[in-house]
Amino acid sequence: MATRADTPDDAPAHEAITLLLVRHGMTDATGPRLAGRAPGVHLNDVGRDQASRLAERLAGLAPAALVSSPLERCQETSEAIAERLGTPVTTDDRFVECDYGSWTGRSLTDLAAEPLWRVVQDHPSAARFPGGEALATTSARAVEAVRDWNGRLLEQARPGSAPPVYVVCGHGDVIKAIVADALGMHLDLFQRLRVDPCSVTSLTYTRTRPFLNKLNDTGEPLAGALPTAAETRGDAAVGGGAGQAPEADAGTPRP
């Protein structure tokens, strides 16, 4: 381990940085449809309430950055956090939702009948959406963005300050891909992860390895972590799922 004597003068002030991954709040599409990159998908009343409660949970933090996907539902969630914390929102397109191509806007029930559905479920590293993006590409750009932000914020950290923490507001599949990379999981296993609306997932990146501190923490009672009837059927909710939101239809697969 490096000592003060053999540490370069230009070494970062800290060797660890914590990333808080926040999924956007509920929208009217979170449940029946795969919203993807469709424009005009805004938080609904439930989502706005989730974002407000999440902002209160994060109160007291002084994040080095608050970064968001460019899509409206993430921007609106981030703005609620920014208003509470006083940290401006920076948009990074690399955290945008996967481009689901011609799947965008379709119901999960219909998509489950497509041959590609089984590839997305069982071998996502090989899945490319028709007219859209490969999940492997989504993963690569999101992981690259995390590494970039980690390096940038560590360089900016001042000696004697607390180790930096920053927040990224993104989408279910994007967050799952980042977590899978941090855990050394193959992308084909990322459908085993669950990321609900307005959940917080915490990762600390150190010089030697990342640590998963929290996964899919919604701040709700433990009963909220139990699966719904739809979630016990085995297939993952492409796009992330609706979690325990009051309006969620327990019989509908959730994007």
PDB file of C-alpha atoms in Angstrom:
ATOM      1  CA  MET A   1       0.000   0.000   0.000  1.00  0.00           C
ATOM      2  CA  ALA A   2       1.293   3.443  -0.887  1.00  0.00           C
ATOM      3  CA  THR A   3       2.600   5.598   1.965  1.00  0.00           C
ATOM      4  CA  ARG A   4       2.799   9.381   2.202  1.00  0.00           C
ATOM      5  CA  ALA A   5       6.452   9.212   1.124  1.00  0.00           C
ATOM      6  CA  ASP A   6       5.850   7.250  -2.051  1.00  0.00           C
ATOM      7  CA  THR A   7       2.502   8.763  -3.061  1.00  0.00           C
ATOM      8  CA  PRO A   8       2.796  11.108  -6.073  1.00  0.00           C
ATOM      9  CA  ASP A   9       2.005  14.763  -5.404  1.00  0.00           C
ATOM     10  CA  ASP A  10      -0.732  14.662  -8.041  1.00  0.00           C
ATOM     11  CA  ALA A  11      -2.467  11.602  -6.542  1.00  0.00           C
ATOM     12  CA  PRO A  12      -6.206  12.060  -5.853  1.00  0.00           C
ATOM     13  CA  ALA A  13      -7.117  13.268  -2.368  1.00  0.00           C
ATOM     14  CA  HIS A  14      -9.280  10.160  -1.933  1.00  0.00           C
ATOM     15  CA  GLU A  15      -9.181   6.610  -3.205  1.00  0.00           C
ATOM     16  CA  ALA A  16     -12.893   5.866  -2.819  1.00  0.00           C
ATOM     17  CA  ILE A  17     -16.035   7.400  -4.253  1.00  0.00           C
ATOM     18  CA  THR A  18     -19.678   6.499  -3.650  1.00  0.00           C
ATOM     19  CA  LEU A  19     -22.300   6.495  -6.380  1.00  0.00           C
ATOM     20  CA  LEU A  20     -26.000   6.678  -5.525  1.00  0.00           C
ATOM     21  CA  LEU A  21     -28.029   5.306  -8.433  1.00  0.00           C
ATOM     22  CA  VAL A  22     -31.614   6.561  -8.414  1.00  0.00           C
ATOM     23  CA  ARG A  23     -34.303   5.262 -10.727  1.00  0.00           C
ATOM     24  CA  HIS A  24     -36.917   7.783 -11.857  1.00  0.00           C
ATOM     25  CA  GLY A  25     -40.371   7.852 -10.281  1.00  0.00           C
ATOM     26  CA  MET A  26     -43.564   6.322 -11.612  1.00  0.00           C
ATOM     27  CA  THR A  27     -45.151   7.394 -14.898  1.00  0.00           C
ATOM     28  CA  ASP A  28     -48.383   6.306 -16.544  1.00  0.00           C
ATOM     29  CA  ALA A  29     -46.255   4.059 -18.778  1.00  0.00           C
ATOM     30  CA  THR A  30     -44.465   2.337 -15.888  1.00  0.00           C
ATOM     31  CA  GLY A  31     -46.482  -0.842 -15.830  1.00  0.00           C
ATOM     32  CA  PRO A  32     -48.450  -1.380 -19.027  1.00  0.00           C
ATOM     33  CA  ARG A  33     -45.938  -0.174 -21.634  1.00  0.00           C
ATOM     34  CA  LEU A  34     -42.230  -0.042 -22.438  1.00  0.00           C
ATOM     35  CA  ALA A  35     -41.646   3.707 -22.469  1.00  0.00           C
ATOM     36  CA  GLY A  36     -38.067   3.581 -23.719  1.00  0.00           C
ATOM     37  CA  ARG A  37     -36.947   6.886 -25.205  1.00  0.00           C
ATOM     38  CA  ALA A  38     -40.440   8.028 -26.191  1.00  0.00           C
ATOM     39  CA  PRO A  39     -40.767  11.786 -25.613  1.00  0.00           C
ATOM     40  CA  GLY A  40     -43.363  13.265 -23.310  1.00  0.00           C
ATOM     41  CA  VAL A  41     -43.304  10.566 -20.618  1.00  0.00           C
ATOM     42  CA  HIS A  42     -43.616  12.567 -17.397  1.00  0.00           C
ATOM     43  CA  LEU A  43     -43.950  11.629 -13.748  1.00  0.00           C
ATOM     44  CA  ASN A  44     -47.537  11.062 -12.677  1.00  0.00           C
ATOM     45  CA  ASP A  45     -48.928  11.996  -9.255  1.00  0.00           C
ATOM     46  CA  VAL A  46     -47.458   8.858  -7.682  1.00  0.00           C
ATOM     47  CA  GLY A  47     -44.081   9.535  -9.287  1.00  0.00           C
ATOM     48  CA  ARG A  48     -43.997  13.138  -8.124  1.00  0.00           C
ATOM     49  CA  ASP A  49     -44.786  12.018  -4.587  1.00  0.00           C
ATOM     50  CA  GLN A  50     -42.057   9.368  -4.803  1.00  0.00           C
ATOM     51  CA  ALA A  51     -39.546  11.959  -6.011  1.00  0.00           C
ATOM     52  CA  SER A  52     -40.470  14.339  -3.197  1.00  0.00           C
ATOM     53  CA  ARG A  53     -40.089  11.630  -0.558  1.00  0.00           C
ATOM     54  CA  LEU A  54     -36.801  10.509  -2.091  1.00  0.00           C
ATOM     55  CA  ALA A  55     -35.477  14.068  -1.941  1.00  0.00           C
ATOM     56  CA  GLU A  56     -36.263  14.135   1.780  1.00  0.00           C
ATOM     57  CA  ARG A  57     -34.418  10.846   2.253  1.00  0.00           C
ATOM     58  CA  LEU A  58     -31.343  12.378   0.618  1.00  0.00           C
ATOM     59  CA  ALA A  59     -31.519  15.562   2.714  1.00  0.00           C
ATOM     60  CA  GLY A  60     -28.236  16.264   4.450  1.00  0.00           C
ATOM     61  CA  LEU A  61     -26.121  15.012   1.575  1.00  0.00           C
ATOM     62  CA  ALA A  62     -23.808  17.371  -0.257  1.00  0.00           C
ATOM     63  CA  PRO A  63     -23.223  15.450  -3.489  1.00  0.00           C
ATOM     64  CA  ALA A  64     -20.258  16.371  -5.636  1.00  0.00           C
ATOM     65  CA  ALA A  65     -22.579  16.078  -8.640  1.00  0.00           C
ATOM     66  CA  LEU A  66     -26.201  15.343  -9.481  1.00  0.00           C
ATOM     67  CA  VAL A  67     -26.330  13.723 -12.910  1.00  0.00           C
ATOM     68  CA  SER A  68     -29.393  12.757 -14.930  1.00  0.00           C
ATOM     69  CA  SER A  69     -30.535  11.014 -18.060  1.00  0.00           C
ATOM     70  CA  PRO A  70     -31.974  13.559 -20.514  1.00  0.00           C
ATOM     71  CA  LEU A  71     -35.465  11.992 -20.510  1.00  0.00           C
ATOM     72  CA  GLU A  72     -38.251  13.948 -18.812  1.00  0.00           C
ATOM     73  CA  ARG A  73     -39.049  11.414 -16.097  1.00  0.00           C
ATOM     74  CA  CYS A  74     -35.432  11.456 -14.896  1.00  0.00           C
ATOM     75  CA  GLN A  75     -35.090  15.225 -15.222  1.00  0.00           C
ATOM     76  CA  GLU A  76     -38.219  15.726 -13.113  1.00  0.00           C
ATOM     77  CA  THR A  77     -37.000  13.284 -10.464  1.00  0.00           C
ATOM     78  CA  SER A  78     -33.596  14.989 -10.432  1.00  0.00           C
ATOM     79  CA  GLU A  79     -35.136  18.455 -10.154  1.00  0.00           C
ATOM     80  CA  ALA A  80     -36.988  17.381  -7.008  1.00  0.00           C
ATOM     81  CA  ILE A  81     -33.662  16.265  -5.534  1.00  0.00           C
ATOM     82  CA  ALA A  82     -31.896  19.421  -6.722  1.00  0.00           C
ATOM     83  CA  GLU A  83     -34.508  21.648  -5.119  1.00  0.00           C
ATOM     84  CA  ARG A  84     -34.022  19.917  -1.764  1.00  0.00           C
ATOM     85  CA  LEU A  85     -30.219  19.631  -1.842  1.00  0.00           C
ATOM     86  CA  GLY A  86     -29.314  22.795  -3.725  1.00  0.00           C
ATOM     87  CA  THR A  87     -27.165  20.871  -6.207  1.00  0.00           C
ATOM     88  CA  PRO A  88     -27.606  21.694  -9.909  1.00  0.00           C
ATOM     89  CA  VAL A  89     -28.552  18.942 -12.347  1.00  0.00           C
ATOM     90  CA  THR A  90     -26.034  17.939 -15.013  1.00  0.00           C
ATOM     91  CA  THR A  91     -27.384  15.961 -17.966  1.00  0.00           C
ATOM     92  CA  ASP A  92     -25.321  13.089 -19.349  1.00  0.00           C
ATOM     93  CA  ASP A  93     -26.737  11.362 -22.426  1.00  0.00           C
ATOM     94  CA  ARG A  94     -24.777   8.198 -21.641  1.00  0.00           C
ATOM     95  CA  PHE A  95     -27.272   7.438 -18.861  1.00  0.00           C
ATOM     96  CA  VAL A  96     -30.268   7.597 -21.219  1.00  0.00           C
ATOM     97  CA  GLU A  97     -32.654   4.643 -21.424  1.00  0.00           C
ATOM     98  CA  CYS A  98     -31.870   1.761 -23.763  1.00  0.00           C
ATOM     99  CA  ASP A  99     -33.162   2.421 -27.281  1.00  0.00           C
ATOM    100  CA  TYR A 100     -35.815  -0.278 -27.566  1.00  0.00           C
ATOM    101  CA  GLY A 101     -36.472   0.534 -31.220  1.00  0.00           C
ATOM    102  CA  SER A 102     -39.793  -0.793 -32.487  1.00  0.00           C
ATOM    103  CA  TRP A 103     -40.532  -2.223 -29.038  1.00  0.00           C
ATOM    104  CA  THR A 104     -40.928   1.325 -27.685  1.00  0.00           C
ATOM    105  CA  GLY A 105     -44.465   2.090 -26.567  1.00  0.00           C
ATOM    106  CA  ARG A 106     -45.702  -1.498 -26.858  1.00  0.00           C
ATOM    107  CA  SER A 107     -47.286  -3.408 -23.997  1.00  0.00           C
ATOM    108  CA  LEU A 108     -45.204  -5.917 -22.088  1.00  0.00           C
ATOM    109  CA  THR A 109     -47.952  -8.485 -22.550  1.00  0.00           C
ATOM    110  CA  ASP A 110     -47.617  -8.270 -26.348  1.00  0.00           C
ATOM    111  CA  LEU A 111     -43.822  -8.206 -26.240  1.00  0.00           C
ATOM    112  CA  ALA A 112     -43.716 -11.392 -24.159  1.00  0.00           C
ATOM    113  CA  ALA A 113     -44.990 -13.260 -27.238  1.00  0.00           C
ATOM    114  CA  GLU A 114     -42.051 -12.074 -29.398  1.00  0.00           C
ATOM    115  CA  PRO A 115     -39.215 -14.573 -30.030  1.00  0.00           C
ATOM    116  CA  LEU A 116     -36.710 -11.926 -28.895  1.00  0.00           C
ATOM    117  CA  TRP A 117     -38.335 -11.858 -25.450  1.00  0.00           C
ATOM    118  CA  ARG A 118     -36.653 -15.105 -24.445  1.00  0.00           C
ATOM    119  CA  VAL A 119     -33.291 -13.770 -25.606  1.00  0.00           C
ATOM    120  CA  VAL A 120     -33.781 -10.622 -23.522  1.00  0.00           C
ATOM    121  CA  GLN A 121     -34.665 -12.777 -20.515  1.00  0.00           C
ATOM    122  CA  ASP A 122     -32.123 -15.579 -20.837  1.00  0.00           C
ATOM    123  CA  HIS A 123     -29.216 -14.186 -22.900  1.00  0.00           C
ATOM    124  CA  PRO A 124     -29.463 -10.372 -22.750  1.00  0.00           C
ATOM    125  CA  SER A 125     -25.862  -9.862 -23.830  1.00  0.00           C
ATOM    126  CA  ALA A 126     -26.955 -11.100 -27.273  1.00  0.00           C
ATOM    127  CA  ALA A 127     -30.159  -9.038 -27.426  1.00  0.00           C
ATOM    128  CA  ARG A 128     -30.480  -6.206 -29.924  1.00  0.00           C
ATOM    129  CA  PHE A 129     -33.858  -4.515 -30.177  1.00  0.00           C
ATOM    130  CA  PRO A 130     -35.245  -4.208 -33.721  1.00  0.00           C
ATOM    131  CA  GLY A 131     -34.354  -0.769 -35.020  1.00  0.00           C
ATOM    132  CA  GLY A 132     -32.741   0.048 -31.677  1.00  0.00           C
ATOM    133  CA  GLU A 133     -29.813  -0.677 -29.402  1.00  0.00           C
ATOM    134  CA  ALA A 134     -28.105  -3.796 -28.103  1.00  0.00           C
ATOM    135  CA  LEU A 135     -28.257  -4.242 -24.339  1.00  0.00           C
ATOM    136  CA  ALA A 136     -24.489  -4.789 -24.402  1.00  0.00           C
ATOM    137  CA  THR A 137     -24.115  -1.314 -25.922  1.00  0.00           C
ATOM    138  CA  THR A 138     -26.357   0.179 -23.244  1.00  0.00           C
ATOM    139  CA  SER A 139     -24.203  -1.449 -20.578  1.00  0.00           C
ATOM    140  CA  ALA A 140     -20.915  -0.330 -22.132  1.00  0.00           C
ATOM    141  CA  ARG A 141     -21.864   3.346 -22.417  1.00  0.00           C
ATOM    142  CA  ALA A 142     -23.321   3.495 -18.897  1.00  0.00           C
ATOM    143  CA  VAL A 143     -20.293   1.812 -17.330  1.00  0.00           C
ATOM    144  CA  GLU A 144     -17.971   4.111 -19.286  1.00  0.00           C
ATOM    145  CA  ALA A 145     -19.904   7.109 -17.946  1.00  0.00           C
ATOM    146  CA  VAL A 146     -19.544   5.880 -14.352  1.00  0.00           C
ATOM    147  CA  ARG A 147     -15.802   5.389 -14.748  1.00  0.00           C
ATOM    148  CA  ASP A 148     -15.514   8.851 -16.277  1.00  0.00           C
ATOM    149  CA  TRP A 149     -17.450  10.525 -13.450  1.00  0.00           C
ATOM    150  CA  ASN A 150     -15.543   8.562 -10.804  1.00  0.00           C
ATOM    151  CA  GLY A 151     -12.209   9.733 -12.177  1.00  0.00           C
ATOM    152  CA  ARG A 152     -13.337  13.318 -12.697  1.00  0.00           C
ATOM    153  CA  LEU A 153     -14.814  13.764  -9.221  1.00  0.00           C
ATOM    154  CA  LEU A 154     -11.894  12.074  -7.472  1.00  0.00           C
ATOM    155  CA  GLU A 155      -9.527  14.471  -9.221  1.00  0.00           C
ATOM    156  CA  GLN A 156     -11.630  17.440  -8.094  1.00  0.00           C
ATOM    157  CA  ALA A 157     -11.874  16.319  -4.447  1.00  0.00           C
ATOM    158  CA  ARG A 158      -9.951  18.458  -1.988  1.00  0.00           C
ATOM    159  CA  PRO A 159      -7.544  17.023   0.590  1.00  0.00           C
ATOM    160  CA  GLY A 160      -9.182  16.851   3.991  1.00  0.00           C
ATOM    161  CA  SER A 161     -12.685  16.746   2.568  1.00  0.00           C
ATOM    162  CA  ALA A 162     -15.055  13.818   2.970  1.00  0.00           C
ATOM    163  CA  PRO A 163     -14.801  11.117   0.282  1.00  0.00           C
ATOM    164  CA  PRO A 164     -16.971  12.245  -2.639  1.00  0.00           C
ATOM    165  CA  VAL A 165     -20.523  11.070  -3.169  1.00  0.00           C
ATOM    166  CA  TYR A 166     -22.568  11.714  -6.292  1.00  0.00           C
ATOM    167  CA  VAL A 167     -26.049  10.899  -7.549  1.00  0.00           C
ATOM    168  CA  VAL A 168     -27.085   9.580 -10.959  1.00  0.00           C
ATOM    169  CA  CYS A 169     -30.773   9.438 -11.899  1.00  0.00           C
ATOM    170  CA  GLY A 170     -31.397   6.878 -14.608  1.00  0.00           C
ATOM    171  CA  HIS A 171     -33.440   3.913 -15.770  1.00  0.00           C
ATOM    172  CA  GLY A 172     -33.993   0.341 -14.624  1.00  0.00           C
ATOM    173  CA  ASP A 173     -31.950  -1.541 -17.211  1.00  0.00           C
ATOM    174  CA  VAL A 174     -29.179   1.068 -17.128  1.00  0.00           C
ATOM    175  CA  ILE A 175     -28.858   0.815 -13.351  1.00  0.00           C
ATOM    176  CA  LYS A 176     -28.975  -2.981 -13.438  1.00  0.00           C
ATOM    177  CA  ALA A 177     -26.153  -2.999 -15.995  1.00  0.00           C
ATOM    178  CA  ILE A 178     -23.995  -0.725 -13.826  1.00  0.00           C
ATOM    179  CA  VAL A 179     -24.581  -2.913 -10.762  1.00  0.00           C
ATOM    180  CA  ALA A 180     -23.811  -6.087 -12.714  1.00  0.00           C
ATOM    181  CA  ASP A 181     -20.497  -4.600 -13.839  1.00  0.00           C
ATOM    182  CA  ALA A 182     -19.613  -3.543 -10.287  1.00  0.00           C
ATOM    183  CA  LEU A 183     -20.304  -7.055  -8.988  1.00  0.00           C
ATOM    184  CA  GLY A 184     -18.359  -8.742 -11.778  1.00  0.00           C
ATOM    185  CA  MET A 185     -21.570 -10.340 -13.052  1.00  0.00           C
ATOM    186  CA  HIS A 186     -21.946 -11.263 -16.697  1.00  0.00           C
ATOM    187  CA  LEU A 187     -24.625  -9.196 -18.403  1.00  0.00           C
ATOM    188  CA  ASP A 188     -26.556 -12.434 -18.958  1.00  0.00           C
ATOM    189  CA  LEU A 189     -27.223 -12.460 -15.195  1.00  0.00           C
ATOM    190  CA  PHE A 190     -28.420  -8.876 -14.841  1.00  0.00           C
ATOM    191  CA  GLN A 191     -32.093  -9.843 -15.104  1.00  0.00           C
ATOM    192  CA  ARG A 192     -31.696 -11.326 -11.617  1.00  0.00           C
ATOM    193  CA  LEU A 193     -31.473  -7.778 -10.261  1.00  0.00           C
ATOM    194  CA  ARG A 194     -34.465  -5.617  -9.400  1.00  0.00           C
ATOM    195  CA  VAL A 195     -34.604  -1.819  -9.455  1.00  0.00           C
ATOM    196  CA  ASP A 196     -37.928  -0.210  -8.505  1.00  0.00           C
ATOM    197  CA  PRO A 197     -39.070   3.373  -9.188  1.00  0.00           C
ATOM    198  CA  CYS A 198     -37.347   5.963  -6.988  1.00  0.00           C
ATOM    199  CA  SER A 199     -35.178   3.289  -5.387  1.00  0.00           C
ATOM    200  CA  VAL A 200     -31.613   4.049  -4.320  1.00  0.00           C
ATOM    201  CA  THR A 201     -28.724   1.713  -5.076  1.00  0.00           C
ATOM    202  CA  SER A 202     -25.385   2.595  -3.478  1.00  0.00           C
ATOM    203  CA  LEU A 203     -21.981   1.540  -4.818  1.00  0.00           C
ATOM    204  CA  THR A 204     -18.592   2.510  -3.410  1.00  0.00           C
ATOM    205  CA  TYR A 205     -15.666   2.263  -5.817  1.00  0.00           C
ATOM    206  CA  THR A 206     -12.254   1.826  -4.181  1.00  0.00           C
ATOM    207  CA  ARG A 207      -8.777   1.397  -5.598  1.00  0.00           C
ATOM    208  CA  THR A 208      -9.141  -2.394  -5.513  1.00  0.00           C
ATOM    209  CA  ARG A 209     -12.838  -3.162  -6.013  1.00  0.00           C
ATOM    210  CA  PRO A 210     -16.386  -1.812  -5.881  1.00  0.00           C
ATOM    211  CA  PHE A 211     -18.672  -2.558  -2.937  1.00  0.00           C
ATOM    212  CA  LEU A 212     -22.456  -2.827  -3.104  1.00  0.00           C
ATOM    213  CA  ASN A 213     -23.825  -0.976  -0.065  1.00  0.00           C
ATOM    214  CA  LYS A 214     -27.535  -0.979  -0.889  1.00  0.00           C
ATOM    215  CA  LEU A 215     -29.651  -2.364  -3.709  1.00  0.00           C
ATOM    216  CA  ASN A 216     -33.164  -1.225  -4.637  1.00  0.00           C
ATOM    217  CA  ASP A 217     -33.716   0.625  -1.359  1.00  0.00           C
ATOM    218  CA  THR A 218     -37.101   2.355  -1.567  1.00  0.00           C
ATOM    219  CA  GLY A 219     -37.257   3.287   2.100  1.00  0.00           C
ATOM    220  CA  GLU A 220     -40.498   1.344   2.428  1.00  0.00           C
ATOM    221  CA  PRO A 221     -41.294  -1.281   5.099  1.00  0.00           C
ATOM    222  CA  LEU A 222     -39.832  -4.718   4.492  1.00  0.00           C
ATOM    223  CA  ALA A 223     -43.154  -5.967   3.127  1.00  0.00           C
ATOM    224  CA  GLY A 224     -42.537  -3.735   0.129  1.00  0.00           C
ATOM    225  CA  ALA A 225     -39.564  -5.901  -0.822  1.00  0.00           C
ATOM    226  CA  LEU A 226     -41.742  -8.975  -1.309  1.00  0.00           C
ATOM    227  CA  PRO A 227     -42.588  -9.868  -4.921  1.00  0.00           C
ATOM    228  CA  THR A 228     -46.030  -9.337  -6.391  1.00  0.00           C
ATOM    229  CA  ALA A 229     -47.896 -12.215  -8.016  1.00  0.00           C
ATOM    230  CA  ALA A 230     -46.669 -11.099 -11.448  1.00  0.00           C
ATOM    231  CA  GLU A 231     -43.057 -11.026 -10.270  1.00  0.00           C
ATOM    232  CA  THR A 232     -43.120 -14.640  -9.098  1.00  0.00           C
ATOM    233  CA  ARG A 233     -43.636 -15.998 -12.602  1.00  0.00           C
ATOM    234  CA  GLY A 234     -39.909 -15.910 -13.363  1.00  0.00           C
ATOM    235  CA  ASP A 235     -39.438 -13.385 -16.172  1.00  0.00           C
ATOM    236  CA  ALA A 236     -37.818 -10.039 -15.397  1.00  0.00           C
ATOM    237  CA  ALA A 237     -39.696  -6.803 -16.048  1.00  0.00           C
ATOM    238  CA  VAL A 238     -37.936  -5.382 -19.098  1.00  0.00           C
ATOM    239  CA  GLY A 239     -37.072  -1.773 -18.322  1.00  0.00           C
ATOM    240  CA  GLY A 240     -37.238  -2.206 -14.545  1.00  0.00           C
ATOM    241  CA  GLY A 241     -40.763  -2.833 -13.240  1.00  0.00           C
ATOM    242  CA  ALA A 242     -43.207  -0.714 -11.258  1.00  0.00           C
ATOM    243  CA  GLY A 243     -42.322  -1.978  -7.780  1.00  0.00           C
ATOM    244  CA  GLN A 244     -44.987  -1.605  -5.098  1.00  0.00           C
ATOM    245  CA  ALA A 245     -46.605   1.548  -6.517  1.00  0.00           C
ATOM    246  CA  PRO A 246     -50.313   1.709  -5.627  1.00  0.00           C
ATOM    247  CA  GLU A 247     -51.495   1.813  -9.231  1.00  0.00           C
ATOM    248  CA  ALA A 248     -49.505  -1.191 -10.360  1.00  0.00           C
ATOM    249  CA  ASP A 249     -51.637  -4.005 -11.747  1.00  0.00           C
ATOM    250  CA  ALA A 250     -50.416  -7.197 -10.110  1.00  0.00           C
ATOM    251  CA  GLY A 251     -51.324  -9.220 -13.177  1.00  0.00           C
ATOM    252  CA  THR A 252     -49.393  -7.156 -15.708  1.00  0.00           C
ATOM    253  CA  PRO A 253     -45.695  -7.498 -16.586  1.00  0.00           C
ATOM    254  CA  ARG A 254     -44.015  -4.166 -15.824  1.00  0.00           C
ATOM    255  CA  PRO A 255     -41.570  -2.045 -17.856  1.00  0.00           C
TER     256      PRO A 255
END
